[in-house]
Coordinates of C-alpha atoms and ligand atoms in Angstrom, one line a residue:
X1 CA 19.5 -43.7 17.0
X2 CA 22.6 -41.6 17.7
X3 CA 22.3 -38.0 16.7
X4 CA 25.4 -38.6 14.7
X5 CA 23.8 -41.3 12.7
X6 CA 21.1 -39.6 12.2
X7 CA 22.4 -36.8 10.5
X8 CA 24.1 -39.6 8.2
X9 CA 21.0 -41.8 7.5
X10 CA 19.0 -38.1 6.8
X11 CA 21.5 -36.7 4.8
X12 CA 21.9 -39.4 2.3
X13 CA 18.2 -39.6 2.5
X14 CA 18.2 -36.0 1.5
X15 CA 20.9 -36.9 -1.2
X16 CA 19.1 -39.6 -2.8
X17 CA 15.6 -37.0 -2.4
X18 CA 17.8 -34.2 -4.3
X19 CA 19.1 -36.8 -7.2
X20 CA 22.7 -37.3 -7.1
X21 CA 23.5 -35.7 -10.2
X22 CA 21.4 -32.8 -9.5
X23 CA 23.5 -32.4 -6.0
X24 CA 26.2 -32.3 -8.0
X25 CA 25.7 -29.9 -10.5
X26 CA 25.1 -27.4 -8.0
X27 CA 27.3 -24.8 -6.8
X28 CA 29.3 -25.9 -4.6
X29 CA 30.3 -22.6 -2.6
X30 CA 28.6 -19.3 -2.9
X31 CA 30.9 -16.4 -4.5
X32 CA 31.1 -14.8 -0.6
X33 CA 33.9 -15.7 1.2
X34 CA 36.5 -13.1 0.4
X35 CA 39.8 -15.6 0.2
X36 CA 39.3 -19.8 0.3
X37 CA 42.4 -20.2 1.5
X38 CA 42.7 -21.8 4.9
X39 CA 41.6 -19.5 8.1
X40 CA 44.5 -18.3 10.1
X41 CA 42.6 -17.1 13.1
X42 CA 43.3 -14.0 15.6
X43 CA 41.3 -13.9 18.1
X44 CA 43.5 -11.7 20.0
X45 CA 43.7 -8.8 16.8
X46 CA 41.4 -5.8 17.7
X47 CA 40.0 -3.3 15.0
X48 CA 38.2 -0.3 15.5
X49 CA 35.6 0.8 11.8
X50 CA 34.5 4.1 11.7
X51 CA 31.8 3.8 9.8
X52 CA 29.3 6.5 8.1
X53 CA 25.7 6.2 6.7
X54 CA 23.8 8.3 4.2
X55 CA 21.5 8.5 6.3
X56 CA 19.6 10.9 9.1
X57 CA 20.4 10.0 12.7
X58 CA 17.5 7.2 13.6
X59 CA 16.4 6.6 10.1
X60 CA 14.1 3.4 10.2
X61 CA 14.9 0.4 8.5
X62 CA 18.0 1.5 6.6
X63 CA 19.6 3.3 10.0
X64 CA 18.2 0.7 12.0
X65 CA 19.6 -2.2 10.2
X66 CA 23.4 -0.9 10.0
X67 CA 22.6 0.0 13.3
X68 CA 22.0 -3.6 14.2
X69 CA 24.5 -5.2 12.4
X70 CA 27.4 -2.9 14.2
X71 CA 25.7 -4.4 17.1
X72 CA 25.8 -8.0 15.8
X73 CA 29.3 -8.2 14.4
X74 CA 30.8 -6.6 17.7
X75 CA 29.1 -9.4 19.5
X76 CA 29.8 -12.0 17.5
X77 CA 33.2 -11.2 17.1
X78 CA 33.5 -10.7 21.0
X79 CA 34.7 -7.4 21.1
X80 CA 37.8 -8.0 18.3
X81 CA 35.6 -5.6 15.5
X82 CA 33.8 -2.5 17.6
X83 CA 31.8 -0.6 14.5
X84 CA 31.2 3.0 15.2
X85 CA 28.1 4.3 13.0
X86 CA 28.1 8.2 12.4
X87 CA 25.0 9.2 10.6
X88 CA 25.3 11.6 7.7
X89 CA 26.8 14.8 8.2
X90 CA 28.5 14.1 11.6
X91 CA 32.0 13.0 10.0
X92 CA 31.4 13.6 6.4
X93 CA 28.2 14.9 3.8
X94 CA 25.7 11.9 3.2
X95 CA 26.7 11.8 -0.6
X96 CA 30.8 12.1 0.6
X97 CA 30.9 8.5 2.6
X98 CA 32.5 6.7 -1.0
X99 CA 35.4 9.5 -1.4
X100 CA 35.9 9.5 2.1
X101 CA 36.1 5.7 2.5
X102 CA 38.1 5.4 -0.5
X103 CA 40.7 7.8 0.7
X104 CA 40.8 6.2 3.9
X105 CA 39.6 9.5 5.9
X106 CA 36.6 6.9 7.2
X107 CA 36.9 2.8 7.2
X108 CA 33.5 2.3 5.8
X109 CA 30.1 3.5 4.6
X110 CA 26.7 2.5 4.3
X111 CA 24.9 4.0 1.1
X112 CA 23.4 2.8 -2.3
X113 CA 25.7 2.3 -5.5
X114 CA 23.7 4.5 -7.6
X115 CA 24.2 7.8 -5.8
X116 CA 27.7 7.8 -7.5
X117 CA 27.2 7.1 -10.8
X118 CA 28.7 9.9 -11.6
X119 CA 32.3 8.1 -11.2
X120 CA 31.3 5.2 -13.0
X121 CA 27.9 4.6 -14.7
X122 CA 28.2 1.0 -13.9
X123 CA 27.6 1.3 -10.2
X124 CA 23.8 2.2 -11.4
X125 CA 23.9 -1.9 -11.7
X126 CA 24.6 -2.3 -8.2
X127 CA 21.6 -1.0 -7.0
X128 CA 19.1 -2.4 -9.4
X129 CA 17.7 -0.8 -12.9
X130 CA 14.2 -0.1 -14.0
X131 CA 12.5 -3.7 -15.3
X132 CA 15.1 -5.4 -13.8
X133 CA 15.8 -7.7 -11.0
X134 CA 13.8 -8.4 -7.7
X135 CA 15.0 -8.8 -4.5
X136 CA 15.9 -12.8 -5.1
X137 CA 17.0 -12.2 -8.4
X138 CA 19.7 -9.8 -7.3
X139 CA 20.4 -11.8 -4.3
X140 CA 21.0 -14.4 -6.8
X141 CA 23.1 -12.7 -9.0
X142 CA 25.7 -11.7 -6.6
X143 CA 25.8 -14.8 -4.5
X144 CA 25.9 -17.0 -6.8
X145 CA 26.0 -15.3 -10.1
X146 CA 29.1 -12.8 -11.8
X147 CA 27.6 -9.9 -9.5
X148 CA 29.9 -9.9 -6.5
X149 CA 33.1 -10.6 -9.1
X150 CA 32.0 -7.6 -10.8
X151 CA 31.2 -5.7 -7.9
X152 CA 34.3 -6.2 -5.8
X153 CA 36.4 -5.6 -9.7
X154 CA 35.5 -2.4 -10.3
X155 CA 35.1 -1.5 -6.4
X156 CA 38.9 -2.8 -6.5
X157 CA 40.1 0.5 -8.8
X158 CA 38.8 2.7 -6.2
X159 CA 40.8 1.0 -3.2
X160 CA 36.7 -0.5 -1.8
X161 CA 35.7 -3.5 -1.0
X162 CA 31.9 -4.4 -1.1
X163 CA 29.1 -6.2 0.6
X164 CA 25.3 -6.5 0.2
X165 CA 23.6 -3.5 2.4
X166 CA 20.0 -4.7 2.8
X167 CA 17.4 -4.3 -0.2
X168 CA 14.3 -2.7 -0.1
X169 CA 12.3 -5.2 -1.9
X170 CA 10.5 -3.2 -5.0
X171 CA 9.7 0.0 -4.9
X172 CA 6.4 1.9 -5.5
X173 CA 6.2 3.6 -8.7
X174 CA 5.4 7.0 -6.8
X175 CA 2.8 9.6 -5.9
X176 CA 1.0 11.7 -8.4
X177 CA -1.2 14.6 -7.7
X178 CA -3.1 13.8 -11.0
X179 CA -3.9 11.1 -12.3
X180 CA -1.9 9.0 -15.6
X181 CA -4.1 8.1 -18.1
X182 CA -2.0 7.9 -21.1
X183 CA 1.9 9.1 -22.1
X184 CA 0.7 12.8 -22.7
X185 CA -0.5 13.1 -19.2
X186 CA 3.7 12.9 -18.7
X187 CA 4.9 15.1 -20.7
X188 CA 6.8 18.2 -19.0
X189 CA 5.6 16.3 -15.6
X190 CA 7.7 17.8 -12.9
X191 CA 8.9 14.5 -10.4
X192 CA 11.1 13.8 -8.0
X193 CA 12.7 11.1 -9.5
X194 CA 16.7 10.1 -9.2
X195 CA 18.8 7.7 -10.8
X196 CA 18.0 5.4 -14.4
X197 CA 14.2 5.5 -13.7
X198 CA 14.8 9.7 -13.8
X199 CA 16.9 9.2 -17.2
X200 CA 14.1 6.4 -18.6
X201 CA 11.0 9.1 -17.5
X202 CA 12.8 11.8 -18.9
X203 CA 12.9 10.2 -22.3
X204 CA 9.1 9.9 -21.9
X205 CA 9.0 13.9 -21.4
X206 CA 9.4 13.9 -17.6
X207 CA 11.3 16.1 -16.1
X208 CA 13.3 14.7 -13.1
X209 CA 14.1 16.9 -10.6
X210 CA 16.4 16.0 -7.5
X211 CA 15.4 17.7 -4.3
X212 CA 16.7 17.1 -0.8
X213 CA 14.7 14.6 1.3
X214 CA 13.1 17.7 3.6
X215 CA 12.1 19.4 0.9
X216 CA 9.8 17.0 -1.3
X217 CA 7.0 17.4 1.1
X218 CA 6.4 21.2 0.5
X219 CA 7.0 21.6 -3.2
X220 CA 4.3 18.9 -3.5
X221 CA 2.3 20.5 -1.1
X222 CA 2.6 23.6 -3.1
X223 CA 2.6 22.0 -6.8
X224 CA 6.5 22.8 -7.0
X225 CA 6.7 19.0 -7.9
X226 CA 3.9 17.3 -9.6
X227 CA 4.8 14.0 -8.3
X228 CA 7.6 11.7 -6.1
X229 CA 8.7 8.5 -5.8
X230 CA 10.4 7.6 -2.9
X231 CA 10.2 4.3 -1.4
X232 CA 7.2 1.9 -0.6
X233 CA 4.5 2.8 1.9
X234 CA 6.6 1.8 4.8
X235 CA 8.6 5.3 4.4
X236 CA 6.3 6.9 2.3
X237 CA 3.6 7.6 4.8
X238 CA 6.4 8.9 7.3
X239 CA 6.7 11.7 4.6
X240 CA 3.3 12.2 4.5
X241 CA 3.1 12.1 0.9
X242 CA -0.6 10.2 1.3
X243 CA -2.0 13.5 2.8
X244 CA -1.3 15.8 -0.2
X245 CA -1.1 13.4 -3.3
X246 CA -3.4 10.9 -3.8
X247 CA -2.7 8.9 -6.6
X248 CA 0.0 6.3 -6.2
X249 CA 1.4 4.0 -8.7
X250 CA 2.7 0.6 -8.3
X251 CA 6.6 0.2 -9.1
X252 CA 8.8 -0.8 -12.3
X253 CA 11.8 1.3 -11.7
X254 CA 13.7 0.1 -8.7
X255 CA 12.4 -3.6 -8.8
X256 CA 14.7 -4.5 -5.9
X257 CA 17.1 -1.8 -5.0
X258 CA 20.1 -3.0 -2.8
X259 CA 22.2 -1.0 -0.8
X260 CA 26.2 -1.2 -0.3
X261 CA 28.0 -1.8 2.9
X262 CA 31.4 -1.1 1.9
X263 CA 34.7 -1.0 3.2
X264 CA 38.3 0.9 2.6
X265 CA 40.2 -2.4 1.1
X266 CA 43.3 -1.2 2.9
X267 CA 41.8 -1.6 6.2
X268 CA 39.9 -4.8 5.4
X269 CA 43.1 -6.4 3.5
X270 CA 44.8 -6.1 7.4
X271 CA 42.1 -7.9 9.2
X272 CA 42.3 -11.5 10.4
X273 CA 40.6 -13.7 8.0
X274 CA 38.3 -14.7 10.7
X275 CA 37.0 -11.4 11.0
X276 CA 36.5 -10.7 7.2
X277 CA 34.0 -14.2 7.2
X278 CA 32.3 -12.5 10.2
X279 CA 31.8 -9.1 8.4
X280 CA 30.4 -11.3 5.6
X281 CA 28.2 -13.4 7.9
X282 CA 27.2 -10.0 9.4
X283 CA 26.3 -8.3 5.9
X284 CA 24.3 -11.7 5.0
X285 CA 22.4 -11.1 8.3
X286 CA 21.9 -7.1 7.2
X287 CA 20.6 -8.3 3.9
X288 CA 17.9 -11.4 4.9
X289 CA 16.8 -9.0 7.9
X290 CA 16.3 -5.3 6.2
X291 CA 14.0 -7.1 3.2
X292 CA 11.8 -9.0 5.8
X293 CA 11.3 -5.4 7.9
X294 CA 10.8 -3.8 4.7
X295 CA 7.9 -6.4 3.7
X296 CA 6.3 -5.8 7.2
X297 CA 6.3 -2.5 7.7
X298 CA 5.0 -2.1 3.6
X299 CA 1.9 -4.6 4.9
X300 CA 1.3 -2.2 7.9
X301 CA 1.5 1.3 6.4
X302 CA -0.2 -0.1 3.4
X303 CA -3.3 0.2 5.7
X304 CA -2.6 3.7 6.1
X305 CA -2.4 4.4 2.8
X306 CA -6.0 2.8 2.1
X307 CA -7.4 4.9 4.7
X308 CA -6.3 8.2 3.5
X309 CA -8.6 7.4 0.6
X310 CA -5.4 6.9 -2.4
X311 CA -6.0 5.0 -5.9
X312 CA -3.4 2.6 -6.0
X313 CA -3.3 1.4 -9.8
X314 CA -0.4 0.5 -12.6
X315 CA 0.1 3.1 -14.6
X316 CA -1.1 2.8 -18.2
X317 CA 0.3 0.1 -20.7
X318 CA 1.5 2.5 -23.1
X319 CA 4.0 4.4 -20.1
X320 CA 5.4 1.3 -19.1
X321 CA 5.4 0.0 -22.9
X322 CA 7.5 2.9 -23.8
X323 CA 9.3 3.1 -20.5
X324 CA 10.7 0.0 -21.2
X325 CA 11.7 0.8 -24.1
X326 CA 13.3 3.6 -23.0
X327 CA 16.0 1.2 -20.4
X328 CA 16.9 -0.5 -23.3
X329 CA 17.8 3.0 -25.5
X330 CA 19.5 4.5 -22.0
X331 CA 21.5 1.1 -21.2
X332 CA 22.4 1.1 -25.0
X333 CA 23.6 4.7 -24.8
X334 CA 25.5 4.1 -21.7
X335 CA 27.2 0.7 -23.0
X336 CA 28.9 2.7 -26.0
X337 CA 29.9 5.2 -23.5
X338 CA 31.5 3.3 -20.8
X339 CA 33.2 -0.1 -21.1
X340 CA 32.3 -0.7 -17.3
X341 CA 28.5 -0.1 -17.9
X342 CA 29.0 -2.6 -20.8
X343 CA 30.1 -5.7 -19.2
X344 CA 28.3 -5.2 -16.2
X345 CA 24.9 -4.7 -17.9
X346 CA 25.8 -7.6 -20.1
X347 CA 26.4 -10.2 -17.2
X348 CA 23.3 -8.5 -15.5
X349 CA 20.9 -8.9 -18.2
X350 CA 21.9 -12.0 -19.1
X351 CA 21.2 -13.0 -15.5
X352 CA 18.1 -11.6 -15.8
X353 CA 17.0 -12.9 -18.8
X354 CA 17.7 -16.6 -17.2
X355 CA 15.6 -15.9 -14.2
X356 CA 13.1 -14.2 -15.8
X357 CA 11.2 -17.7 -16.9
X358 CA 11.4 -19.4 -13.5
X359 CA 10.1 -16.4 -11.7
X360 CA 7.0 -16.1 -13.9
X361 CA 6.8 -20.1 -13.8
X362 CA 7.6 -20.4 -9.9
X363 CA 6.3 -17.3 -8.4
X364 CA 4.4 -15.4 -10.7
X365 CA 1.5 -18.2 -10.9
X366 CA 1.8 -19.0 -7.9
X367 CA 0.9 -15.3 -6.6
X368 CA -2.2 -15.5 -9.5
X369 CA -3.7 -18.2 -7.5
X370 CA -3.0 -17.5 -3.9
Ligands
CA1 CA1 13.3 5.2 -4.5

């Protein structure tokens, strides 16, 4: 058989497989392409992004994986998009890369939408919220879902345009130099613990404090802090937190965190329409890759974690009983508050809400099993 006929006889195979109803009622184009019109390409148009991170100089995973995909994209586009990464501090503060971009000072920043939720609670949303999505879901919801719509909307008012930055995959609950046994044992609980899981603990008597990243180590060390969260044990154990706390709960308050490649619309508005698919190809690529590092290098410092003699455990029902209930008051606060929050918590939990019965049905039993 010809190859050509055979990708005719297999696909209508596949088609017939699928159901053709089914086929149809599927999406028929993910929300990613920026513009549908037709490509008017440029192969001769060459831009230079200066783009900066939130993060250290050689930070793994995160660093590595903008890193890479400066890399990619200048390859793929053969030269007509060179990327320029500046770690934080070298161009602007870690926490200044949105203001700067926005302005224009920089073309683009790698970051997390949570960090400025002080100009919009919504962006909170972007990153994840306590009991929310995972990894998929949120995938899901901004591929295919309102998330992207909403994203690049409200990104829009503040001249940005947006792309998935990589995920984490879910997040450890954090370390604890004392062990949880019931909601009192929070109370007045010094942590190191930012964003909507800081504003849900402190309703439970917690009190979130925000330290820089160099400094988390020692006030743990010394009983400043009582306890951290931070990432998963891929990052964790490079901080050393297994050496001087050694209890370490498992995660409910960034399920799925993802992080934001974004751009200063103004400079992506002028390129070639080729090159705007290949920054989207490229963030795709960022995306798939950081979560499957993240789930290797969790596996492997896992281990290490074990061996430095740690209780790993859920924390009691009651905490995340009444942390839960705590999103809900903080989400309800913050919807009568800003109109922003609002509709993007209501597309997102209603997104949620949807998935939530084929994840337990699809990967939740099958995990009980395997
Ligand atoms: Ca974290």
């Amino acid at each position: 058989m010809k190859r050509r006929d055979f990708i005719k006889t297999s696909l209508s195979a596949a088609a017939i497989a699928a159901g053709a109803s089914g086929c149809r009622e599927l999406p028929k184009d993910p929300k990613l392409s920026h513009e549908k019109k037709s490509f008017h390409y440029n192969r001769g148009k060459r831009v230079k992004i200066k783009l900066a991170t939130s993060w250290p100089a050689n930070f793994p995973i995160m660093g590595e994986g903008i890193e890479r995909f400066a890399t990619r994209l200048t390859q793929m586009s053969g030269g007509s998009i060179e990327v320029k990464v500046f770690p934080k501090n070298v161009l602007v503060p870690a926490l200044g890369v949105f203001d700067a971009t926005s302005a224009g000072a920089i073309d683009a920043y790698h970051s997390a939408a949570y960090y400025y939720k002080g100009k919009n609670e919504a962006f909170n949303l972007f990153t994840g919220f306590p009991f929310g999505m995972t990894a998929q879901e949120m995938n899901a919801w901004l591929d295919w879902g309102d998330g992207m719509k909403l994203w690049r909307e409200l990104y829009a008012k503040y001249n940005l345009v947006p792309f998935k930055g990589g995920n984490t995959g879910v997040q450890m609950g954090g370390w604890f130099k004392k062990e949880i046994k019931s909601l009192d044992d929070l109370k007045g609980l010094k942590m190191r613990i930012p964003g909507l899981g800081g504003e849900v603990f402190a309703k439970l008597g917690v009190k979130p404090t925000l330290l820089p990243a160099g400094e988390i180590y020692v006030a743990l060390e010394r009983n400043v802090l009582d306890a951290t969260e931070w990432l998963g044990p891929s990052l964790d154990t490079k901080m050393g937190f297994h050496k001087v706390a050694k209890y370490y709960y498992t995660g409910w308050h960034e399920p799925g965190s993802m992080l934001s490649l974004v751009f200063n619309k103004k400079k992506f508005d002028k390129l070639s329409d080729e090159q705007k698919l290949m920054i989207e190809i490229a963030s795709q690529e960022l995306n798939a890759t950081m979560l499957s590092q993240f789930q290797l290098e969790n596996a492997r410092q896992l281990k290490v974690v074990e061996a430095a003699g740690v209780k790993i455990d859920q924390l009691p029902s009651d905490v995340l009983k009444a942390a839960k209930k705590a999103m809900l008051e903080v989400a309800d606060e913050k919807s009568k508050k800003s109109a922003d929050f609002k509709r993007v918590w209501e597309n997102a939990w209603a997104f949620l809400e949807l998935n939530k019965k084929w994840t337990e049905i699809g990967l939740e039993k099958y995990l009980e099993i395997r």
